[in-house]
Amino acid sequence: MRSLVAAAVVALLTIVFTLPVFAHASLLSAQPADGAVLTEAPTELVLTFNEPVSPLAVLLVGLDGATSPLDTVSAVGNALTIELPADQAVGTRVISWRAISADGHPIAGTTSFSVGAAGAEPVVAEVTPLHSEVATMLWVTRIVLFIGLFFGAGGAAFRALSPDLPQPARRLSMVTTVAGMVAALLVIGLQGLDILGLGLGNLAEGRVWVVGVASVYGQTSLVALGALVIALVGLGAKSDGWGKGLGIAAILLVGLAVSLSGHASAAQPQWLMKPALFLHVVAIAWWVGALYPLILLLRADPAVATLPLVKFSRAIPFAVVPLVASGLVLAVVQLGWPGPAWLSGYGAILGAKLLLLAGLFAIACWNRWALTAPAAAGDAGAIGRMRRSILGEIILVLAILCLVSGWRFTPPPRALALEQPVAAELTLTQGDFVATVQIAPAKVGPVDFSIGLSTADGETVAPRAVRLSVELVGVDLAPMTRSAEVDAAGTWHANGMPLPLPGAWTVEVEVRVSDFELVKLSGEFDLVP
């Protein structure tokens, strides 16, 4: 039995530390660029993200506001290529897209461009990424799932400390385990609704469940379901050895399940974050699962309660230390060092959680250092106080689970920063000439420049050549120049220019209109580290 448990531990750790996960996706650029005025209708729209995404739905909003689906969409690497119809008339239209990022979060946006001349943009209905009733149900079912994982699977793991699990504790663990199994299944369907942007009335549709299962949150739910099934078998096992082994396997699977999805599992560096989240969750399951059985054992004969109580008192530091250490790592990576980001919605939830944890740790310390010894010795007063304090721990744990379930809907500042593409746009004028320069990303490293040229009244310009020159303000650094190349849509590009330092930069666009006419347009932009 011990060899089987050891093999399961090694296998689970190997899986959790080698599974690939990704960060929250964000749109980096569009080609044609958003707001571009083109001489000819483009044949395709290319959306580039910071990570691979999968398309869900793409709509072309015409000049009259009518929508039509665009079904020819290919995903290669980090780019979505959307094939556009060939009969696009002069004017402005909008492409509304919806996709799912590799960490399971649906993303949506719109990109507009004009052919011939800019016109009034058609009205696009606001995309609602998550219906309020779906959000409420997701929150509730996640709470129930967490209760099943921590009190159910955690209760099964308590058999490692006390093979004779009290019958009321066994029944409660079984009930919470079954409730968690139902919740795990519901989360799959609700995640499908979230991805597709549908309401609860669509929950019975087959496509909702297919999409939900295929998502990373669906994978988390399936692994959690496996953990709960193993926990249920372990709770019912008559053999102490099997019950102990299955309980330990169940909480290891709980750690694996939670590590498969969400913002924390997607953060970098992966070699640090994945083990931290795994240890954090396993430690919580070990601690929380012991609380209710301990209350019941303390009601029994002290001779029955003494051994598991002492074992738990000796073992709990091995859960609390990694719990605190991993929690600090997760908080710092998600929020950064203490600063304005800690005042965000994510930070507010974390702050409330930390306050509750402070109370939880205070009670745990009092139990271990003030009450355990007299309670183990049979002191009735100490036993009563310990039972009441453990009940207080359970209440605080339930409050914490309600809080952390809200993190599903509150991206951390790290993810919000990724959702804001670092880009800049300049409108340069010289006489009757207008140059719209898009700079992406506007940060140190290789930078792409896109230049759209037109006259002041919106007519496109087709020069013979365009040359770009950039120079760092106030630094003795020679200007960098590059000849731009034009694409089929009439936009000029100078890609991959290596800008090594942050600060204010000047950009000059030389437009060779003819052999006898050269127009220079200049402006300034900021580059971040």
Short mmCIF file of N, CA and C in Angstrom, two decimals, residues 189-300:
data_model
loop_
_atom_site.label_atom_id
_atom_site.label_comp_id
_atom_site.label_asym_id
_atom_site.label_seq_id
_atom_site.Cartn_x
_atom_site.Cartn_y
_atom_site.Cartn_z
N GLY A 189 -20.99 22.94 -17.27
CA GLY A 189 -22.02 23.57 -18.09
C GLY A 189 -22.03 25.08 -17.96
N LEU A 190 -21.85 25.59 -16.74
CA LEU A 190 -21.83 27.04 -16.54
C LEU A 190 -20.63 27.68 -17.20
N GLN A 191 -19.49 26.99 -17.21
CA GLN A 191 -18.34 27.51 -17.91
C GLN A 191 -18.60 27.57 -19.42
N GLY A 192 -19.32 26.56 -19.94
CA GLY A 192 -19.71 26.60 -21.35
C GLY A 192 -20.60 27.80 -21.67
N LEU A 193 -21.53 28.11 -20.77
CA LEU A 193 -22.37 29.30 -20.95
C LEU A 193 -21.52 30.57 -20.94
N ASP A 194 -20.55 30.62 -20.03
CA ASP A 194 -19.68 31.78 -19.93
C ASP A 194 -18.90 31.98 -21.23
N ILE A 195 -18.32 30.90 -21.74
CA ILE A 195 -17.51 30.99 -22.97
C ILE A 195 -18.35 31.45 -24.15
N LEU A 196 -19.56 30.91 -24.27
CA LEU A 196 -20.42 31.23 -25.42
C LEU A 196 -21.24 32.50 -25.20
N GLY A 197 -21.19 33.07 -24.00
CA GLY A 197 -21.95 34.29 -23.72
C GLY A 197 -23.45 34.06 -23.69
N LEU A 198 -23.89 32.90 -23.20
CA LEU A 198 -25.30 32.54 -23.18
C LEU A 198 -25.85 32.60 -21.75
N GLY A 199 -27.17 32.57 -21.65
CA GLY A 199 -27.85 32.61 -20.35
C GLY A 199 -28.18 31.23 -19.85
N LEU A 200 -28.75 31.15 -18.64
CA LEU A 200 -29.07 29.87 -18.02
C LEU A 200 -30.07 29.06 -18.84
N GLY A 201 -30.89 29.73 -19.62
CA GLY A 201 -31.86 29.02 -20.43
C GLY A 201 -31.24 28.12 -21.47
N ASN A 202 -29.97 28.32 -21.77
CA ASN A 202 -29.27 27.51 -22.78
C ASN A 202 -28.47 26.37 -22.17
N LEU A 203 -28.61 26.14 -20.85
CA LEU A 203 -27.76 25.17 -20.17
C LEU A 203 -27.93 23.76 -20.72
N ALA A 204 -29.10 23.43 -21.22
CA ALA A 204 -29.35 22.06 -21.70
C ALA A 204 -28.81 21.81 -23.10
N GLU A 205 -28.30 22.83 -23.77
CA GLU A 205 -27.81 22.65 -25.14
C GLU A 205 -26.50 21.85 -25.14
N GLY A 206 -26.41 20.94 -26.09
CA GLY A 206 -25.23 20.08 -26.17
C GLY A 206 -23.94 20.84 -26.39
N ARG A 207 -23.98 21.90 -27.23
CA ARG A 207 -22.77 22.65 -27.54
C ARG A 207 -22.19 23.32 -26.29
N VAL A 208 -23.06 23.69 -25.35
CA VAL A 208 -22.60 24.32 -24.11
C VAL A 208 -21.71 23.35 -23.34
N TRP A 209 -22.12 22.10 -23.24
CA TRP A 209 -21.35 21.12 -22.48
C TRP A 209 -20.09 20.70 -23.22
N VAL A 210 -20.18 20.63 -24.55
CA VAL A 210 -18.98 20.29 -25.34
C VAL A 210 -17.90 21.35 -25.14
N VAL A 211 -18.30 22.63 -25.22
CA VAL A 211 -17.34 23.71 -25.03
C VAL A 211 -16.84 23.74 -23.59
N GLY A 212 -17.73 23.50 -22.63
CA GLY A 212 -17.32 23.51 -21.22
C GLY A 212 -16.31 22.42 -20.90
N VAL A 213 -16.54 21.22 -21.42
CA VAL A 213 -15.60 20.12 -21.18
C VAL A 213 -14.25 20.42 -21.81
N ALA A 214 -14.25 21.03 -23.00
CA ALA A 214 -12.99 21.29 -23.71
C ALA A 214 -12.17 22.40 -23.07
N SER A 215 -12.78 23.23 -22.22
CA SER A 215 -12.06 24.34 -21.60
C SER A 215 -11.19 23.86 -20.46
N VAL A 216 -10.23 24.70 -20.05
CA VAL A 216 -9.37 24.30 -18.93
C VAL A 216 -10.15 24.23 -17.63
N TYR A 217 -11.22 25.03 -17.48
CA TYR A 217 -12.05 24.92 -16.29
C TYR A 217 -12.81 23.60 -16.31
N GLY A 218 -13.16 23.13 -17.51
CA GLY A 218 -13.78 21.81 -17.62
C GLY A 218 -12.82 20.72 -17.19
N GLN A 219 -11.55 20.85 -17.58
CA GLN A 219 -10.54 19.88 -17.16
C GLN A 219 -10.37 19.90 -15.65
N THR A 220 -10.36 21.11 -15.06
CA THR A 220 -10.28 21.21 -13.61
C THR A 220 -11.45 20.48 -12.95
N SER A 221 -12.64 20.69 -13.47
CA SER A 221 -13.83 20.07 -12.88
C SER A 221 -13.77 18.55 -13.00
N LEU A 222 -13.27 18.04 -14.12
CA LEU A 222 -13.19 16.59 -14.29
C LEU A 222 -12.18 15.98 -13.33
N VAL A 223 -11.03 16.64 -13.16
CA VAL A 223 -10.04 16.14 -12.20
C VAL A 223 -10.59 16.23 -10.77
N ALA A 224 -11.29 17.34 -10.47
CA ALA A 224 -11.91 17.48 -9.15
C ALA A 224 -12.94 16.39 -8.93
N LEU A 225 -13.69 16.06 -9.98
CA LEU A 225 -14.68 14.98 -9.88
C LEU A 225 -13.98 13.66 -9.57
N GLY A 226 -12.84 13.42 -10.22
CA GLY A 226 -12.08 12.20 -9.92
C GLY A 226 -11.60 12.18 -8.48
N ALA A 227 -11.14 13.33 -7.98
CA ALA A 227 -10.70 13.41 -6.59
C ALA A 227 -11.84 13.09 -5.63
N LEU A 228 -13.02 13.59 -5.94
CA LEU A 228 -14.17 13.37 -5.06
C LEU A 228 -14.64 11.91 -5.11
N VAL A 229 -14.57 11.30 -6.28
CA VAL A 229 -14.93 9.88 -6.37
C VAL A 229 -13.98 9.03 -5.54
N ILE A 230 -12.66 9.32 -5.66
CA ILE A 230 -11.67 8.58 -4.87
C ILE A 230 -11.91 8.82 -3.38
N ALA A 231 -12.23 10.07 -3.01
CA ALA A 231 -12.50 10.38 -1.60
C ALA A 231 -13.71 9.60 -1.10
N LEU A 232 -14.74 9.50 -1.91
CA LEU A 232 -15.95 8.78 -1.51
C LEU A 232 -15.66 7.30 -1.28
N VAL A 233 -14.85 6.73 -2.18
CA VAL A 233 -14.47 5.32 -2.01
C VAL A 233 -13.62 5.16 -0.75
N GLY A 234 -12.70 6.11 -0.53
CA GLY A 234 -11.86 6.05 0.66
C GLY A 234 -12.65 6.17 1.94
N LEU A 235 -13.68 7.03 1.94
CA LEU A 235 -14.51 7.18 3.13
C LEU A 235 -15.29 5.91 3.44
N GLY A 236 -15.65 5.18 2.39
CA GLY A 236 -16.43 3.96 2.60
C GLY A 236 -15.59 2.70 2.76
N ALA A 237 -14.28 2.83 2.54
CA ALA A 237 -13.41 1.64 2.61
C ALA A 237 -13.35 1.10 4.03
N LYS A 238 -13.44 -0.22 4.16
CA LYS A 238 -13.35 -0.86 5.48
C LYS A 238 -11.91 -1.06 5.90
N SER A 239 -11.03 -1.19 4.91
CA SER A 239 -9.61 -1.38 5.21
C SER A 239 -8.99 -0.03 5.57
N ASP A 240 -8.32 0.01 6.73
CA ASP A 240 -7.68 1.25 7.14
C ASP A 240 -6.60 1.67 6.16
N GLY A 241 -5.85 0.68 5.66
CA GLY A 241 -4.79 1.00 4.72
C GLY A 241 -5.31 1.62 3.45
N TRP A 242 -6.36 1.03 2.87
CA TRP A 242 -6.95 1.60 1.66
C TRP A 242 -7.59 2.95 1.93
N GLY A 243 -8.27 3.06 3.07
CA GLY A 243 -8.89 4.35 3.39
C GLY A 243 -7.85 5.46 3.51
N LYS A 244 -6.74 5.17 4.17
CA LYS A 244 -5.67 6.16 4.31
C LYS A 244 -5.05 6.49 2.97
N GLY A 245 -4.72 5.48 2.16
CA GLY A 245 -4.10 5.73 0.86
C GLY A 245 -4.99 6.49 -0.10
N LEU A 246 -6.27 6.13 -0.14
CA LEU A 246 -7.20 6.82 -1.04
C LEU A 246 -7.44 8.26 -0.59
N GLY A 247 -7.48 8.48 0.73
CA GLY A 247 -7.66 9.84 1.24
C GLY A 247 -6.51 10.75 0.85
N ILE A 248 -5.28 10.24 0.98
CA ILE A 248 -4.11 11.04 0.59
C ILE A 248 -4.11 11.28 -0.92
N ALA A 249 -4.44 10.25 -1.70
CA ALA A 249 -4.51 10.42 -3.16
C ALA A 249 -5.56 11.46 -3.52
N ALA A 250 -6.67 11.49 -2.78
CA ALA A 250 -7.75 12.43 -3.09
C ALA A 250 -7.30 13.88 -2.91
N ILE A 251 -6.60 14.20 -1.79
CA ILE A 251 -6.21 15.60 -1.61
C ILE A 251 -5.08 15.99 -2.56
N LEU A 252 -4.27 15.03 -2.99
CA LEU A 252 -3.27 15.35 -4.00
C LEU A 252 -3.95 15.68 -5.33
N LEU A 253 -5.01 14.95 -5.65
CA LEU A 253 -5.78 15.27 -6.86
C LEU A 253 -6.49 16.61 -6.73
N VAL A 254 -6.91 16.96 -5.51
CA VAL A 254 -7.50 18.29 -5.29
C VAL A 254 -6.48 19.37 -5.66
N GLY A 255 -5.25 19.22 -5.19
CA GLY A 255 -4.20 20.18 -5.54
C GLY A 255 -3.98 20.24 -7.03
N LEU A 256 -3.97 19.08 -7.70
CA LEU A 256 -3.79 19.06 -9.15
C LEU A 256 -4.94 19.76 -9.85
N ALA A 257 -6.18 19.49 -9.41
CA ALA A 257 -7.35 20.07 -10.07
C ALA A 257 -7.32 21.59 -10.04
N VAL A 258 -7.07 22.16 -8.87
CA VAL A 258 -7.08 23.62 -8.75
C VAL A 258 -5.91 24.23 -9.51
N SER A 259 -4.82 23.47 -9.68
CA SER A 259 -3.64 23.99 -10.36
C SER A 259 -3.78 24.01 -11.87
N LEU A 260 -4.87 23.47 -12.40
CA LEU A 260 -5.01 23.37 -13.85
C LEU A 260 -5.59 24.61 -14.50
N SER A 261 -6.19 25.51 -13.74
CA SER A 261 -6.87 26.64 -14.37
C SER A 261 -6.84 27.85 -13.45
N GLY A 262 -7.21 28.99 -14.03
CA GLY A 262 -7.29 30.21 -13.25
C GLY A 262 -6.05 31.07 -13.39
N HIS A 263 -6.17 32.31 -12.89
CA HIS A 263 -5.09 33.28 -13.04
C HIS A 263 -3.82 32.87 -12.31
N ALA A 264 -3.97 32.33 -11.11
CA ALA A 264 -2.77 31.98 -10.34
C ALA A 264 -1.96 30.90 -11.04
N SER A 265 -2.65 29.90 -11.60
CA SER A 265 -1.93 28.82 -12.27
C SER A 265 -1.30 29.28 -13.56
N ALA A 266 -1.78 30.39 -14.13
CA ALA A 266 -1.28 30.85 -15.42
C ALA A 266 -0.13 31.84 -15.30
N ALA A 267 0.15 32.31 -14.09
CA ALA A 267 1.15 33.36 -13.93
C ALA A 267 2.56 32.81 -14.11
N GLN A 268 3.45 33.69 -14.45
CA GLN A 268 4.86 33.36 -14.58
C GLN A 268 5.61 33.81 -13.32
N PRO A 269 6.70 33.13 -12.92
CA PRO A 269 7.32 31.98 -13.59
C PRO A 269 6.62 30.68 -13.22
N GLN A 270 6.41 29.83 -14.21
CA GLN A 270 5.66 28.60 -13.99
C GLN A 270 6.35 27.65 -13.02
N TRP A 271 7.68 27.62 -13.05
CA TRP A 271 8.40 26.69 -12.16
C TRP A 271 8.15 27.02 -10.69
N LEU A 272 7.75 28.26 -10.41
CA LEU A 272 7.47 28.67 -9.04
C LEU A 272 5.98 28.64 -8.74
N MET A 273 5.16 29.13 -9.66
CA MET A 273 3.73 29.31 -9.39
C MET A 273 2.97 27.99 -9.31
N LYS A 274 3.27 27.06 -10.20
CA LYS A 274 2.53 25.80 -10.19
C LYS A 274 2.77 24.99 -8.91
N PRO A 275 4.04 24.82 -8.47
CA PRO A 275 4.24 24.14 -7.19
C PRO A 275 3.64 24.91 -6.02
N ALA A 276 3.72 26.26 -6.06
CA ALA A 276 3.17 27.06 -4.95
C ALA A 276 1.67 26.85 -4.83
N LEU A 277 0.96 26.90 -5.95
CA LEU A 277 -0.49 26.72 -5.90
C LEU A 277 -0.85 25.31 -5.47
N PHE A 278 -0.12 24.32 -5.98
CA PHE A 278 -0.37 22.93 -5.60
C PHE A 278 -0.21 22.74 -4.09
N LEU A 279 0.92 23.21 -3.54
CA LEU A 279 1.16 23.08 -2.10
C LEU A 279 0.12 23.84 -1.29
N HIS A 280 -0.27 25.03 -1.77
CA HIS A 280 -1.24 25.87 -1.07
C HIS A 280 -2.57 25.13 -0.91
N VAL A 281 -3.02 24.53 -1.98
CA VAL A 281 -4.33 23.87 -1.96
C VAL A 281 -4.28 22.58 -1.16
N VAL A 282 -3.22 21.79 -1.32
CA VAL A 282 -3.10 20.54 -0.56
C VAL A 282 -3.03 20.81 0.94
N ALA A 283 -2.28 21.86 1.33
CA ALA A 283 -2.19 22.21 2.74
C ALA A 283 -3.55 22.62 3.30
N ILE A 284 -4.31 23.40 2.51
CA ILE A 284 -5.64 23.80 2.95
C ILE A 284 -6.54 22.58 3.15
N ALA A 285 -6.53 21.67 2.16
CA ALA A 285 -7.38 20.48 2.24
C ALA A 285 -7.03 19.63 3.47
N TRP A 286 -5.74 19.51 3.76
CA TRP A 286 -5.30 18.72 4.91
C TRP A 286 -5.80 19.34 6.23
N TRP A 287 -5.67 20.64 6.32
CA TRP A 287 -6.07 21.35 7.54
C TRP A 287 -7.58 21.35 7.72
N VAL A 288 -8.29 21.80 6.68
CA VAL A 288 -9.74 21.98 6.78
C VAL A 288 -10.44 20.65 6.98
N GLY A 289 -9.95 19.60 6.28
CA GLY A 289 -10.61 18.30 6.39
C GLY A 289 -10.57 17.71 7.79
N ALA A 290 -9.64 18.17 8.62
CA ALA A 290 -9.51 17.62 9.97
C ALA A 290 -10.41 18.30 10.99
N LEU A 291 -10.98 19.45 10.66
CA LEU A 291 -11.66 20.26 11.67
C LEU A 291 -12.90 19.58 12.24
N TYR A 292 -13.84 19.18 11.37
CA TYR A 292 -15.08 18.59 11.89
C TYR A 292 -14.85 17.26 12.57
N PRO A 293 -14.01 16.35 12.02
CA PRO A 293 -13.73 15.12 12.77
C PRO A 293 -13.14 15.38 14.15
N LEU A 294 -12.31 16.40 14.29
CA LEU A 294 -11.73 16.70 15.60
C LEU A 294 -12.80 17.13 16.59
N ILE A 295 -13.76 17.94 16.14
CA ILE A 295 -14.84 18.36 17.04
C ILE A 295 -15.56 17.13 17.60
N LEU A 296 -15.86 16.16 16.70
CA LEU A 296 -16.60 14.97 17.13
C LEU A 296 -15.75 14.08 18.03
N LEU A 297 -14.46 13.97 17.70
CA LEU A 297 -13.58 13.17 18.55
C LEU A 297 -13.48 13.75 19.95
N LEU A 298 -13.50 15.08 20.06
CA LEU A 298 -13.40 15.73 21.37
C LEU A 298 -14.66 15.52 22.21
N ARG A 299 -15.75 15.11 21.57
CA ARG A 299 -16.97 14.79 22.31
C ARG A 299 -16.91 13.36 22.86
N ALA A 300 -16.01 12.54 22.28
CA ALA A 300 -15.93 11.14 22.68
C ALA A 300 -15.04 10.99 23.91
#
